[in-house]
């Protein structure tokens, strides 16, 4: 099928929630794919930080297909050895006590929100339900998570929104101190705001927030949906800041493309969400868990160091491009601020000429597969540099 045919089918049938780039991804290998017109394209986006092991990863495909041949789904009413093994592995590796599996980042955050509210209800009773999030954050598209998202343009059309969210300015510890009164049960933040424009949260601020949270028994929840699972060169990005959150959420790169999310909590919250208080039909699917187990096994210290080194290599290459004003982010999560050009227009030109690159607000954004090779980086930057320099 040609791109024109695919476009017509999709545009006449899908709800128009996305302004699609004019490209159809049909098959791939590593960080390179072939589109419907048989062009070879370098992928600096991996979905949106999802295909962490790239396309057609043999080990992951074997892990997934072996599980598929055994059993594809069991309800959470029953045990399954693959799910049990992965649950034990992810809690052991992350140092958290318990995990709840779900199917997306928004669901993982929903779980964290419910957990925080019940933790507080169990311990302190009613009216301690407020949750502080940051201005310019992004936490998902469900009713509670768009409310949690600290960007006004998400707070339209869908009234009434969920109550009990307050928005703090990132980096302003005085304001946070004032806001964190005895109605607050939790704070949710990203270590690097992804959709908000690859904006890092100040580490000193994070430490100060952690201190107040500890003093007041406010749960510190880190949304690691975009930053987690090796993306920044650590298993989870909060490790860079030297803080220890009570709850973290993960999704995007956790499943290499199979839908999966996770909410992990520390020992003090281990038994908050009891039987009947939360659940999911699909969450903790054995096939997704088999793939996720393969990914986690691959996130060795050596591989994490390679991710850091690749990030530095990309930064060095970007530093040679005059149009690049600044580069933000950690590891292989990079935001590129431009001097004069429009990021959206650059992304579109690149897409039509062999390179997929994302945007976030006014920046270009890179979330390449963690397995991207030096050759693929060089090829991609060459295309990018051509459109930045013309
Ligand atoms: C993408 C993202 C989400 C939402 O994840 P979905 O899987 O789309 O529901 C939540 N938080 C952050 C930080 C994200 O980047």
PDB file of C-alpha atoms and ligand atoms in Angstrom, residues 18 48 103-107 109 138-142 145 190 192-195 223-227 249 251-252 260 365, ligand 1:
ATOM      1  CA  UNK A  18      -3.154  13.217  16.198  1.00  0.00           C
ATOM      2  CA  UNK A  48       8.095   8.338  22.166  1.00  0.00           C
ATOM      3  CA  UNK A 103      -0.926  -0.909  30.779  1.00  0.00           C
ATOM      4  CA  UNK A 104       0.226   2.681  30.396  1.00  0.00           C
ATOM      5  CA  UNK A 105       1.907   5.645  32.025  1.00  0.00           C
ATOM      6  CA  UNK A 106      -1.382   7.340  32.841  1.00  0.00           C
ATOM      7  CA  UNK A 107      -2.625   4.178  34.555  1.00  0.00           C
ATOM      8  CA  UNK A 109       0.067   7.487  37.725  1.00  0.00           C
ATOM      9  CA  UNK A 138       2.848  16.027  32.081  1.00  0.00           C
ATOM     10  CA  UNK A 139       1.281  12.991  33.735  1.00  0.00           C
ATOM     11  CA  UNK A 140      -1.106  11.488  31.195  1.00  0.00           C
ATOM     12  CA  UNK A 141      -4.505  11.771  29.511  1.00  0.00           C
ATOM     13  CA  UNK A 142      -7.023  10.209  31.885  1.00  0.00           C
ATOM     14  CA  UNK A 145      -3.819  12.639  35.156  1.00  0.00           C
ATOM     15  CA  UNK A 190       9.333  14.398  36.847  1.00  0.00           C
ATOM     16  CA  UNK A 192      13.238  15.865  33.577  1.00  0.00           C
ATOM     17  CA  UNK A 193       9.949  17.242  32.275  1.00  0.00           C
ATOM     18  CA  UNK A 194       9.580  15.455  28.958  1.00  0.00           C
ATOM     19  CA  UNK A 195       6.488  16.765  27.172  1.00  0.00           C
ATOM     20  CA  UNK A 223       6.868  10.033  37.466  1.00  0.00           C
ATOM     21  CA  UNK A 224       9.565   8.022  35.668  1.00  0.00           C
ATOM     22  CA  UNK A 225       7.312   7.129  32.738  1.00  0.00           C
ATOM     23  CA  UNK A 226       9.623   8.841  30.237  1.00  0.00           C
ATOM     24  CA  UNK A 227      12.880   9.028  32.217  1.00  0.00           C
ATOM     25  CA  UNK A 249       5.804   5.102  38.071  1.00  0.00           C
ATOM     26  CA  UNK A 251       5.825   2.846  31.403  1.00  0.00           C
ATOM     27  CA  UNK A 252       7.061   3.871  27.908  1.00  0.00           C
ATOM     28  CA  UNK A 260       2.824  -1.932  30.010  1.00  0.00           C
ATOM     29  CA  UNK A 365      13.576  16.170  21.214  1.00  0.00           C
TER      30      UNK A 365
HETATM   31  C1  LIG B   1       4.068   9.692  28.306  1.00  0.00           C
HETATM   32  C2  LIG B   1       3.985  10.101  29.710  1.00  0.00           C
HETATM   33  C3  LIG B   1       2.871   9.785  30.513  1.00  0.00           C
HETATM   34  C4  LIG B   1       1.646   9.098  29.949  1.00  0.00           C
HETATM   35  O1  LIG B   1       1.908   7.803  29.516  1.00  0.00           O
HETATM   36  P1  LIG B   1       0.817   7.025  28.621  1.00  0.00           P
HETATM   37  O2  LIG B   1       1.419   5.666  28.446  1.00  0.00           O
HETATM   38  O3  LIG B   1       0.671   7.787  27.340  1.00  0.00           O
HETATM   39  O4  LIG B   1      -0.443   6.994  29.387  1.00  0.00           O
HETATM   40  C5  LIG B   1       2.908  10.144  31.836  1.00  0.00           C
HETATM   41  N1  LIG B   1       3.964  10.786  32.370  1.00  0.00           N
HETATM   42  C6  LIG B   1       5.043  11.102  31.637  1.00  0.00           C
HETATM   43  C7  LIG B   1       6.194  11.799  32.279  1.00  0.00           C
HETATM   44  C8  LIG B   1       5.084  10.789  30.285  1.00  0.00           C
HETATM   45  O5  LIG B   1       6.146  11.139  29.540  1.00  0.00           O
END
